[in-house]
Amino acid sequence: MCGILTQNLGVLIHILAVILSWFNPFSWLKWTPTSMTKLAQVEYRILQSLKNVVDSKFVSLPGTSNRIWTICANKTIKRTPLVLVHGMGGGVGLWAQNIDELATNRPLYAFDLLGFGRSSRPSFSKKPQIAEMEFVDSIEAWRKEMELEEFVLLGHSLGAYLAAAYAIRYPKRIKHLILVDAWGFAEKPVQSESDRRPPTWIRMVASIMKPFNPLAGLRAAGPWGPNLVKRFRPDLHEKFSDRFDDDTIFEYIYHCNAQHPSGETGFKSLTHSFGWAKNPMIHRASDLDKEIPMTLIYGSKSWVNSETGYQIKHIRSDKYVDVQVVRGAGHHVYADKPEPFNTLVTKICNKVDGIDQMSLASRRTQSVPNFRQSESKELKVPLQSPDPAQL
Amino acid sequence: MNFSVAGCGFLGIYHIGVASCLKQHAPHLLESAKFAGASAGAIVSCCLICDCCLGQCTSFTLKLASKARSRSLGPLHPSFHISKILRLALREILPENAHKIASGRLFISLTRVSDKKSVLVSDYASKEELIQALLCSAHVPFYSGFLPPSFRGVRYVDGGLSDNLPILNDHTITVSPFAGESDICPEDNSSNYFQINLVNTSMQITVGNLYRLSRALFPPHPEILSDMCKQGFDDCLVFLQKNNLISCTRHLSVMSTITPVLKPEKMDVVVENSEGEEEDTCDAAAHHHPGEDEPCEECKKKLQVALIDTLPPKVVAALQTACESVNNGVSFYFHKYTSLKVLSLLVTPWLLPFDLVYNFCVRFLDYLPSLPEDAQQLSKEIVHFVKHSVYQHRKKYTARFTCQLAISEYNYDIDKPVAKTMYSPFRPQPTQPVVRNLNIGFAVDFETDVSNTMKSLRCLENKMEHLDIAQVELQSSRPGQSVIIQTDPHHLKDKNIDCSQLFDTFEQCLHVSNEMESAMAYYYKDESDKQCYNFQEIFNLNNMEINLPDPMQQKQNSSATESEIDLSWDDFMELKPEIETELEELIDSALSLPEHGVSFEIGE
């Protein structure tokens, strides 16, 4: 009797849950106008503009319920694949201006980091080491599922930090490590006493903000959130104006960040109060396998100081470390100056495969001369600078 | 190379630091550079262009700041007329021919009151007009006064409200006193991820920036201001060094002679150099001309001097006197002792009404002569503004003309396979083997914002007769990347035909597009913006003469053009067979639209 009752109860609860999920009152009263479906729709619009993307799918990570959203292009070509890791608050859609170019003659994979974009949003540990491990493990699990043996790993910002952490733990997988405007490498400078103390009200605001997630305001703003993005980041539209002349990119950024803040919390665990990494990567740069060649790309206008790149070059002085500064680009190097960025990365990847530049030049007549042009233009500036008319 | 200087109120002193560094270390950059800026940025760039004494500018700014700080309400005190003080100072500082120097070189960003749009002004008839433009650009609403000033009869407010950092072209160096993604800006020691972009000025969210923002209109202590000035100088120096822009004039001439003298084997050196890492200009030159070490020694010396260099003595002196005067004056005692500070704050509410009344009277008397004219103008602008904001979101009446031309290409060769899909709405006889049907179309949109239906119809009619190509938006769009819209300017020039004349009427537009294009054109509706049509044409002008008939002649020609179209189409395809597949794709996308044939619709 009792067994039947409990059995029925279970069925009843299940039915109730199904009904509730269909007529979820919360979805009607939702404050922030976002959902995974909306994100998927916007992302579809972005990916549609690409020529090369053939495959997009969820990759389930074994042992967990987590899934990682992956897109790949040119899977069949037998060359070293390139894996792109986006930064904080981003997603695969931000590579819109790079995927086509970078995937011209090699397989390319890009995925939403665990906790960001369309991937699952689990809760991360509060401890920096463990949170970092969770991120890195998810990447390794993804790699196993994708059956990639060796690849070129490219990370931007937070992605660069994680890429470096990954390379330290799984050096065998990395053919070349490309870090673009890497976050989390420099150590927090010691505040000297002589520095001007900020006024009280600013310190008060700062201490109030401390417990919140960095983008909590965006979610709290609810229906005004999309406008907030538009209002405060009009430059995003500028960056992608070649591709989208509507609000696509704003919507994408909004839907990526307005959802449950999981990766954001993970990021917060990795940081001190305002943006400095708790375990700066610069101390671990020497742990990186000697064999792994490294390229650090920085934007000349970015707030990330390229000084750190030269420090790493100094630390790993006996190994291959190349520091490149893309002139005129800000933090989002790949979006600000897609052409020089793409040619730079293509060149690195070709080098990994040992492809002769000259033979390539004859095959792809368009992009290589472009590169020559852009590079010479960039570097000629200082030489020509004395003549103002030419500038 | 151009400079864009951000508006930032009292933080403009940072720009003075930048300006003095540029003047000292990179005068070659300033010679022909154009400057764009808003409010304080515009004023400093104006002073820099006119070669004013920067020391004078610094001391003026500091005087203004300490004056703003002297009263209990700070710059909001009614006796602080910032516009008036600025006007007098600018009259004094700027040379008499300032407007001639500034015309075409100084772009001042203004915000039009009536529609909140940004306007760039760059020509000035007189010195007074230049000053007026600068003041308009520096007019912060309610802070500098209630009534916005007018420039050439139109009222403007602070340019920083619409476009704080106007970008002229790709070679623009941006200068901003806020840490962010500008070329010359302070670097806050922060690793904060988040940055915002306010009215075109990129700002990292840092404690320092918050402080600066709060101090832009309420100036801090002169000491802090002078620190900012130094910071500007240092940041500019760092920028110049990073980009190898510091060099001496003698060195420049050496540099400019390199190219013609080059011998083949030396060419390699240059190429290597341009691809290599950044080097100091001096080293680069030494590399090229090992024999000419002497000028480079001098240059190196100069570079070394620059490394330890700080603000020019005049600016430093101005900063020092300002700091001293603050520390010696009576107001210093007020700031030093808390009790006195509290006392002055307590007294304020009692004195303020009198102050207000007195100052209001003074202002009113000043203003009286120009009152009737101004009031008229202002009321007009307000009406315009209200109208604009009311009608902004109202739906407009639009009319759209779409025209589609189907071309069928027949295959008389029986051996070739026959395509089964029929694109054309006009189905041909089944016995004829159709190879391909092409649809050529274009759309022209008219719109009015008149609310009345009859009126709008009339308006549309009127517009149709005077169709101007400038109003017809031609947009290239993504799928047609490889297809180029060619409007051959040389061709038009030869015939001395203006573009707007060319597409004068609708019929002519139709005719010209028929005659000129001969390849194909297509359009599609923009997904997000319903009123926008993406319109694409391919012109094949290389092997074709355009003769533009009058609307009269056109009817006679019309029969002839039809045959011409087929001919030139074939020509085109023969010339460029590789385009065929691309075209087919384009046609497919064009055909997926529901509209076929000529349609005329008016809707709300």
Coordinates of C-alpha atoms in Angstrom, one line a residue, chain A residues 9-176:
Chain A
L9 CA 3.5 10.2 -5.6
G10 CA 6.6 10.0 -7.7
V11 CA 4.5 9.9 -10.9
L12 CA 2.4 12.8 -9.6
I13 CA 5.5 14.9 -8.9
H14 CA 6.9 14.1 -12.2
I15 CA 3.7 15.1 -14.0
L16 CA 3.6 18.3 -11.9
A17 CA 7.1 19.1 -12.8
V18 CA 6.4 18.6 -16.5
I19 CA 3.3 20.8 -16.3
L20 CA 5.3 23.4 -14.4
S21 CA 8.0 23.4 -17.0
W22 CA 5.5 24.0 -19.7
F23 CA 3.6 26.7 -17.9
N24 CA 6.5 28.0 -15.9
P25 CA 5.1 31.2 -14.3
F26 CA 8.6 32.4 -13.8
S27 CA 9.3 32.5 -17.5
W28 CA 6.5 35.0 -17.9
L29 CA 7.6 37.2 -15.0
K30 CA 11.3 37.0 -16.0
W31 CA 13.1 40.2 -15.3
T32 CA 16.0 39.8 -17.7
P33 CA 14.9 39.2 -21.3
T34 CA 17.3 36.4 -22.1
S35 CA 17.4 32.7 -22.7
M36 CA 19.6 30.1 -24.3
T37 CA 17.2 30.0 -27.3
K38 CA 17.7 33.7 -27.9
L39 CA 21.5 33.3 -27.6
A40 CA 21.3 30.4 -30.0
Q41 CA 19.3 32.5 -32.5
V42 CA 21.7 35.4 -32.4
E43 CA 24.7 33.1 -32.7
Y44 CA 23.1 31.4 -35.6
R45 CA 22.8 34.8 -37.3
I46 CA 26.5 35.4 -36.7
L47 CA 27.6 32.0 -37.8
Q48 CA 25.5 32.3 -40.9
S49 CA 27.7 35.1 -42.2
L50 CA 30.7 32.7 -42.2
K51 CA 31.6 30.7 -45.2
N52 CA 33.7 28.0 -43.6
V53 CA 31.8 26.8 -40.6
V54 CA 30.4 23.4 -41.4
D55 CA 29.8 21.8 -38.0
S56 CA 28.4 23.0 -34.8
K57 CA 27.5 20.7 -31.9
F58 CA 27.4 20.2 -28.2
V59 CA 30.2 18.0 -26.9
S60 CA 29.2 16.2 -23.7
L61 CA 32.0 15.8 -21.2
P62 CA 32.1 12.3 -19.8
G63 CA 31.5 11.9 -16.1
T64 CA 29.6 15.2 -15.8
S65 CA 26.4 16.6 -17.1
N66 CA 28.3 19.4 -18.7
R67 CA 28.2 20.1 -22.4
I68 CA 30.5 22.3 -24.4
W69 CA 29.3 24.2 -27.5
T70 CA 31.8 23.7 -30.3
I71 CA 32.1 24.8 -33.9
C72 CA 34.6 23.5 -36.3
A73 CA 35.6 24.2 -39.9
N74 CA 37.5 22.3 -42.5
K75 CA 37.6 19.2 -40.3
T76 CA 38.8 16.9 -43.1
I77 CA 42.1 18.6 -43.9
K78 CA 45.1 16.8 -42.6
R79 CA 47.0 19.7 -40.9
T80 CA 47.6 20.7 -37.4
P81 CA 44.3 22.0 -36.1
L82 CA 43.9 25.5 -34.5
V83 CA 41.9 25.8 -31.4
L84 CA 40.5 29.2 -30.4
V85 CA 39.7 30.0 -26.8
H86 CA 37.7 33.2 -26.2
G87 CA 38.0 35.6 -23.3
M88 CA 35.8 36.7 -20.4
G89 CA 32.2 37.3 -21.3
G90 CA 32.7 36.2 -24.9
G91 CA 31.8 33.3 -27.0
V92 CA 32.6 31.7 -30.4
G93 CA 30.7 34.4 -32.2
L94 CA 33.4 37.0 -31.4
W95 CA 35.7 35.1 -33.8
A96 CA 33.4 36.0 -36.7
Q97 CA 36.0 38.0 -38.5
N98 CA 38.8 35.4 -38.1
I99 CA 37.3 32.0 -38.6
D100 CA 37.0 32.2 -42.4
E101 CA 40.6 33.4 -42.8
L102 CA 42.2 31.1 -40.3
A103 CA 40.4 28.1 -41.5
T104 CA 41.4 28.4 -45.2
N105 CA 43.9 25.6 -45.1
R106 CA 43.6 23.9 -41.8
P107 CA 41.0 22.5 -39.4
L108 CA 39.8 25.1 -36.9
Y109 CA 37.9 24.5 -33.7
A110 CA 36.4 27.1 -31.4
F111 CA 34.3 26.5 -28.3
D112 CA 32.5 28.3 -25.6
L113 CA 34.4 27.9 -22.4
L114 CA 32.6 26.1 -19.6
G115 CA 30.3 28.6 -17.9
F116 CA 30.3 31.0 -20.9
G117 CA 28.2 31.3 -24.1
R118 CA 26.1 28.3 -24.9
S119 CA 28.1 25.8 -22.9
S120 CA 26.8 24.5 -19.6
R121 CA 26.9 26.8 -16.6
P122 CA 28.0 24.8 -13.6
S123 CA 29.1 26.4 -10.4
F124 CA 32.8 26.9 -10.0
S125 CA 34.9 26.6 -6.8
K126 CA 35.7 29.7 -4.9
K127 CA 39.3 28.7 -4.6
P128 CA 41.4 30.0 -7.4
Q129 CA 43.5 26.9 -7.9
I130 CA 40.5 24.6 -8.0
A131 CA 38.5 27.0 -10.3
E132 CA 41.4 27.1 -12.6
M133 CA 41.7 23.3 -12.6
E134 CA 38.0 23.0 -13.3
F135 CA 38.4 25.2 -16.4
V136 CA 41.5 23.3 -17.6
D137 CA 40.0 19.9 -17.0
S138 CA 37.0 20.8 -19.0
I139 CA 39.3 21.8 -21.9
E140 CA 41.1 18.5 -21.6
A141 CA 37.9 16.5 -21.5
W142 CA 36.7 18.4 -24.5
R143 CA 39.9 17.6 -26.3
K144 CA 39.5 13.9 -25.6
E145 CA 36.0 13.9 -26.9
M146 CA 37.1 15.7 -30.0
E147 CA 39.9 13.2 -30.4
L148 CA 42.5 15.9 -31.1
E149 CA 46.1 14.8 -30.6
E150 CA 48.1 17.9 -31.2
F151 CA 47.1 21.4 -32.0
V152 CA 48.0 25.1 -32.0
L153 CA 46.2 26.7 -29.0
L154 CA 45.2 30.3 -29.3
G155 CA 43.7 32.1 -26.3
H156 CA 42.5 35.7 -25.8
S157 CA 42.5 37.5 -22.5
L158 CA 41.1 35.1 -19.9
G159 CA 41.3 32.4 -22.6
A160 CA 45.1 33.1 -22.8
Y161 CA 45.4 32.6 -19.1
L162 CA 43.6 29.3 -19.3
A163 CA 45.5 28.3 -22.4
A164 CA 48.8 28.8 -20.6
A165 CA 47.5 26.9 -17.6
Y166 CA 46.5 24.1 -20.0
A167 CA 49.8 24.1 -21.7
I168 CA 51.6 23.7 -18.4
R169 CA 49.5 20.7 -17.5
Y170 CA 49.3 19.0 -20.9
P171 CA 52.4 20.1 -22.7
K172 CA 52.3 17.1 -25.1
R173 CA 49.2 18.5 -26.8
I174 CA 50.5 21.9 -27.7
K175 CA 52.4 22.5 -31.0
H176 CA 52.4 26.2 -30.5

